[in-house]
GROMACS .gro file of C-alpha atoms in nm:
model
  197
    1MET     CA    1  -3.192  -3.696  -2.411
    2THR     CA    2  -3.533  -3.761  -2.264
    3VAL     CA    3  -3.617  -3.893  -1.918
    4ALA     CA    4  -3.896  -4.143  -1.843
    5ILE     CA    5  -4.011  -3.948  -1.539
    6TYR     CA    6  -4.309  -4.156  -1.421
    7PRO     CA    7  -4.126  -4.491  -1.432
    8LEU     CA    8  -3.834  -4.318  -1.257
    9ILE     CA    9  -4.056  -4.195  -0.972
   10THR     CA   10  -4.211  -4.543  -0.936
   11TYR     CA   11  -3.865  -4.703  -0.931
   12SER     CA   12  -3.745  -4.451  -0.673
   13LEU     CA   13  -4.045  -4.516  -0.449
   14ILE     CA   14  -4.005  -4.893  -0.461
   15ASN     CA   15  -3.626  -4.908  -0.440
   16SER     CA   16  -3.607  -4.649  -0.162
   17ALA     CA   17  -3.863  -4.849   0.037
   18THR     CA   18  -3.679  -5.183   0.025
   19PRO     CA   19  -3.468  -5.274   0.328
   20GLY     CA   20  -3.108  -5.163   0.312
   21PRO     CA   21  -2.848  -4.997   0.534
   22ASN     CA   22  -3.014  -4.653   0.526
   23ASN     CA   23  -3.360  -4.782   0.610
   24ILE     CA   24  -3.239  -5.010   0.888
   25MET     CA   25  -3.049  -4.722   1.046
   26LEU     CA   26  -3.340  -4.477   1.001
   27ALA     CA   27  -3.588  -4.714   1.169
   28THR     CA   28  -3.340  -4.783   1.448
   29SER     CA   29  -3.285  -4.411   1.500
   30GLY     CA   30  -3.662  -4.361   1.515
   31VAL     CA   31  -3.687  -4.628   1.786
   32ASN     CA   32  -3.394  -4.504   1.992
   33PHE     CA   33  -3.416  -4.126   1.947
   34GLY     CA   34  -3.765  -4.041   1.821
   35PHE     CA   35  -3.866  -3.850   1.509
   36ARG     CA   36  -3.741  -3.501   1.599
   37ARG     CA   37  -3.386  -3.611   1.684
   38THR     CA   38  -3.374  -3.822   1.365
   39VAL     CA   39  -3.456  -3.527   1.133
   40PRO     CA   40  -3.088  -3.443   1.058
   41HIS     CA   41  -3.030  -3.811   0.972
   42ILE     CA   42  -3.334  -3.805   0.739
   43PHE     CA   43  -3.212  -3.501   0.548
   44GLY     CA   44  -2.854  -3.629   0.540
   45VAL     CA   45  -2.966  -3.947   0.365
   46TYR     CA   46  -3.201  -3.757   0.134
   47PHE     CA   47  -2.974  -3.476   0.018
   48GLY     CA   48  -2.659  -3.687   0.034
   49PHE     CA   49  -2.805  -3.933  -0.215
   50LEU     CA   50  -2.946  -3.661  -0.442
   51PHE     CA   51  -2.602  -3.501  -0.460
   52MET     CA   52  -2.443  -3.840  -0.530
   53LEU     CA   53  -2.691  -3.902  -0.811
   54ALA     CA   54  -2.612  -3.563  -0.965
   55VAL     CA   55  -2.238  -3.636  -0.949
   56VAL     CA   56  -2.288  -3.977  -1.114
   57CYS     CA   57  -2.499  -3.813  -1.388
   58PHE     CA   58  -2.212  -3.573  -1.451
   59GLY     CA   59  -1.988  -3.871  -1.525
   60LEU     CA   60  -1.834  -3.999  -1.200
   61GLY     CA   61  -1.978  -4.342  -1.278
   62GLN     CA   62  -1.727  -4.370  -1.564
   63VAL     CA   63  -1.444  -4.341  -1.312
   64PHE     CA   64  -1.539  -4.687  -1.180
   65ASP     CA   65  -1.502  -4.828  -1.532
   66HIS     CA   66  -1.146  -4.694  -1.551
   67VAL     CA   67  -1.046  -4.757  -1.188
   68PRO     CA   68  -1.221  -5.077  -1.073
   69LEU     CA   69  -1.009  -5.085  -0.755
   70LEU     CA   70  -1.197  -4.776  -0.637
   71GLN     CA   71  -1.519  -4.977  -0.638
   72ASP     CA   72  -1.355  -5.250  -0.427
   73PHE     CA   73  -1.217  -4.989  -0.187
   74LEU     CA   74  -1.562  -4.835  -0.138
   75ARG     CA   75  -1.719  -5.178  -0.091
   76TYR     CA   76  -1.473  -5.275   0.185
   77ALA     CA   77  -1.475  -4.930   0.348
   78GLY     CA   78  -1.855  -4.934   0.345
   79SER     CA   79  -1.862  -5.282   0.493
   80LEU     CA   80  -1.628  -5.182   0.776
   81TYR     CA   81  -1.839  -4.875   0.851
   82LEU     CA   82  -2.156  -5.086   0.851
   83LEU     CA   83  -1.995  -5.322   1.103
   84TYR     CA   84  -1.904  -5.021   1.319
   85LEU     CA   85  -2.264  -4.895   1.299
   86ALA     CA   86  -2.393  -5.244   1.386
   87TRP     CA   87  -2.171  -5.237   1.695
   88ARG     CA   88  -2.306  -4.890   1.789
   89ILE     CA   89  -2.666  -5.003   1.741
   90PHE     CA   90  -2.613  -5.324   1.938
   91TRP     CA   91  -2.484  -5.138   2.241
   92ALA     CA   92  -2.724  -4.840   2.216
   93ALA     CA   93  -2.961  -4.981   2.478
   94GLU     CA   94  -2.690  -5.036   2.738
   95THR     CA   95  -2.719  -4.789   3.025
   96SER     CA   96  -2.379  -4.626   2.978
   97GLU     CA   97  -2.418  -4.604   2.602
   98ALA     CA   98  -2.778  -4.479   2.615
   99ILE     CA   99  -2.669  -4.169   2.806
  100THR     CA  100  -2.408  -4.067   2.550
  101ALA     CA  101  -2.566  -4.215   2.234
  102LYS     CA  102  -2.651  -3.971   1.957
  103PRO     CA  103  -2.827  -4.013   1.624
  104LEU     CA  104  -2.627  -3.967   1.306
  105THR     CA  105  -2.577  -3.604   1.212
  106PHE     CA  106  -2.669  -3.457   0.873
  107PHE     CA  107  -2.310  -3.481   0.750
  108GLU     CA  108  -2.251  -3.833   0.883
  109ALA     CA  109  -2.565  -3.957   0.707
  110ALA     CA  110  -2.480  -3.767   0.386
  111LEU     CA  111  -2.122  -3.896   0.376
  112PHE     CA  112  -2.241  -4.249   0.447
  113GLN     CA  113  -2.405  -4.252   0.103
  114TYR     CA  114  -2.060  -4.262  -0.058
  115ILE     CA  115  -1.969  -4.590   0.109
  116ASN     CA  116  -2.319  -4.740   0.088
  117PRO     CA  117  -2.319  -5.004  -0.188
  118LYS     CA  118  -2.698  -4.989  -0.234
  119ALA     CA  119  -2.677  -4.612  -0.292
  120TRP     CA  120  -2.408  -4.657  -0.559
  121ILE     CA  121  -2.615  -4.922  -0.736
  122MET     CA  122  -2.921  -4.696  -0.739
  123ALA     CA  123  -2.721  -4.392  -0.850
  124GLY     CA  124  -2.569  -4.588  -1.137
  125THR     CA  125  -2.897  -4.748  -1.240
  126ILE     CA  126  -3.111  -4.434  -1.256
  127PRO     CA  127  -2.940  -4.251  -1.546
  128ALA     CA  128  -2.876  -4.576  -1.734
  129ALA     CA  129  -3.233  -4.701  -1.705
  130PHE     CA  130  -3.443  -4.386  -1.730
  131ALA     CA  131  -3.255  -4.155  -1.968
  132THR     CA  132  -3.250  -4.222  -2.340
  133GLY     CA  133  -3.052  -4.063  -2.622
  134ASP     CA  134  -2.701  -3.928  -2.650
  135GLY     CA  135  -2.548  -3.674  -2.417
  136VAL     CA  136  -2.674  -3.542  -2.086
  137SER     CA  137  -2.793  -3.184  -2.052
  138TYR     CA  138  -2.825  -2.993  -1.727
  139LEU     CA  139  -3.203  -3.016  -1.772
  140ASP     CA  140  -3.181  -3.396  -1.800
  141ILE     CA  141  -2.980  -3.415  -1.481
  142ALA     CA  142  -3.229  -3.187  -1.305
  143VAL     CA  143  -3.518  -3.411  -1.415
  144LEU     CA  144  -3.337  -3.730  -1.305
  145VAL     CA  145  -3.252  -3.581  -0.965
  146GLY     CA  146  -3.599  -3.428  -0.934
  147GLY     CA  147  -3.769  -3.761  -1.006
  148GLN     CA  148  -3.560  -3.928  -0.737
  149ALA     CA  149  -3.635  -3.639  -0.500
  150ILE     CA  150  -4.009  -3.695  -0.544
  151GLY     CA  151  -4.001  -4.074  -0.522
  152GLY     CA  152  -3.728  -4.113  -0.263
  153PHE     CA  153  -3.855  -3.897   0.023
  154PRO     CA  154  -4.181  -4.074   0.127
  155PRO     CA  155  -4.012  -4.413   0.194
  156ILE     CA  156  -3.744  -4.245   0.408
  157LEU     CA  157  -4.014  -4.085   0.622
  158LEU     CA  158  -4.207  -4.412   0.636
  159TRP     CA  159  -3.912  -4.601   0.785
  160VAL     CA  160  -3.859  -4.336   1.053
  161VAL     CA  161  -4.231  -4.321   1.136
  162LEU     CA  162  -4.230  -4.701   1.162
  163GLY     CA  163  -3.940  -4.674   1.406
  164THR     CA  164  -4.110  -4.405   1.615
  165GLN     CA  165  -4.428  -4.617   1.636
  166LEU     CA  166  -4.223  -4.917   1.746
  167ARG     CA  167  -4.064  -4.692   2.010
  168ARG     CA  168  -4.391  -4.701   2.205
  169LEU     CA  169  -4.399  -5.080   2.199
  170LEU     CA  170  -4.034  -5.108   2.298
  171ALA     CA  171  -4.047  -4.893   2.609
  172SER     CA  172  -3.850  -5.127   2.834
  173PRO     CA  173  -3.469  -5.140   2.811
  174ARG     CA  174  -3.489  -5.516   2.757
  175SER     CA  175  -3.722  -5.494   2.457
  176ARG     CA  176  -3.515  -5.207   2.314
  177LYS     CA  177  -3.202  -5.419   2.351
  178VAL     CA  178  -3.363  -5.710   2.164
  179PHE     CA  179  -3.471  -5.474   1.883
  180ASN     CA  180  -3.126  -5.317   1.856
  181ALA     CA  181  -2.963  -5.660   1.849
  182ALA     CA  182  -3.195  -5.762   1.562
  183MET     CA  183  -3.117  -5.443   1.366
  184ALA     CA  184  -2.744  -5.489   1.425
  185ALA     CA  185  -2.773  -5.848   1.300
  186LEU     CA  186  -2.949  -5.722   0.984
  187LEU     CA  187  -2.663  -5.481   0.918
  188VAL     CA  188  -2.408  -5.761   0.966
  189PHE     CA  189  -2.610  -5.977   0.725
  190THR     CA  190  -2.606  -5.687   0.477
  191VAL     CA  191  -2.226  -5.680   0.500
  192PHE     CA  192  -2.219  -6.054   0.430
  193LEU     CA  193  -2.431  -6.001   0.117
  194ILE     CA  194  -2.211  -5.712   0.002
  195LEU     CA  195  -1.888  -5.908   0.041
  196THR     CA  196  -2.012  -6.231  -0.115
  197GLU     CA  197  -2.177  -6.092  -0.428
   0.00000   0.00000   0.00000
């Protein structure tokens, strides 16, 4: 098997930069908690997805072919969790919630990848689109995961930096509340798209 590494890196850059649940939550965390407190969330998304991609390359993707109900379960579980996160984001600027609010931890962000429909689509697409030939060697998997590691990290940072820059503009509780409401609405819209496709 050979891997088209440069197209893979380009795909990873572009696809990781497009809006989706991870990027909405990373930007929102940057606005509400700043860059430093969002670092565990960043690495949870990053390493959680890389591990998922490796597992799919080892053959987990075939499980969905044999057990299609598992895909439906993950879609509905992911949608419910996104609605819960939208609720958390919406109320994050309220005084009582702001005191106790915390960014996602490394493990919460990593585990979220497994119920994130966009992550599953990307993880399934990468080996199918960028690896050619029969069989998958450990080296092939390392190259696929490495290509995603190179292309996927800059967009993650970009979304958080965007959020931290917006933080300065959204200094008042009222403006922060409007921003959080908009981000929560985007997550709810994402759920609508997930459930109607």
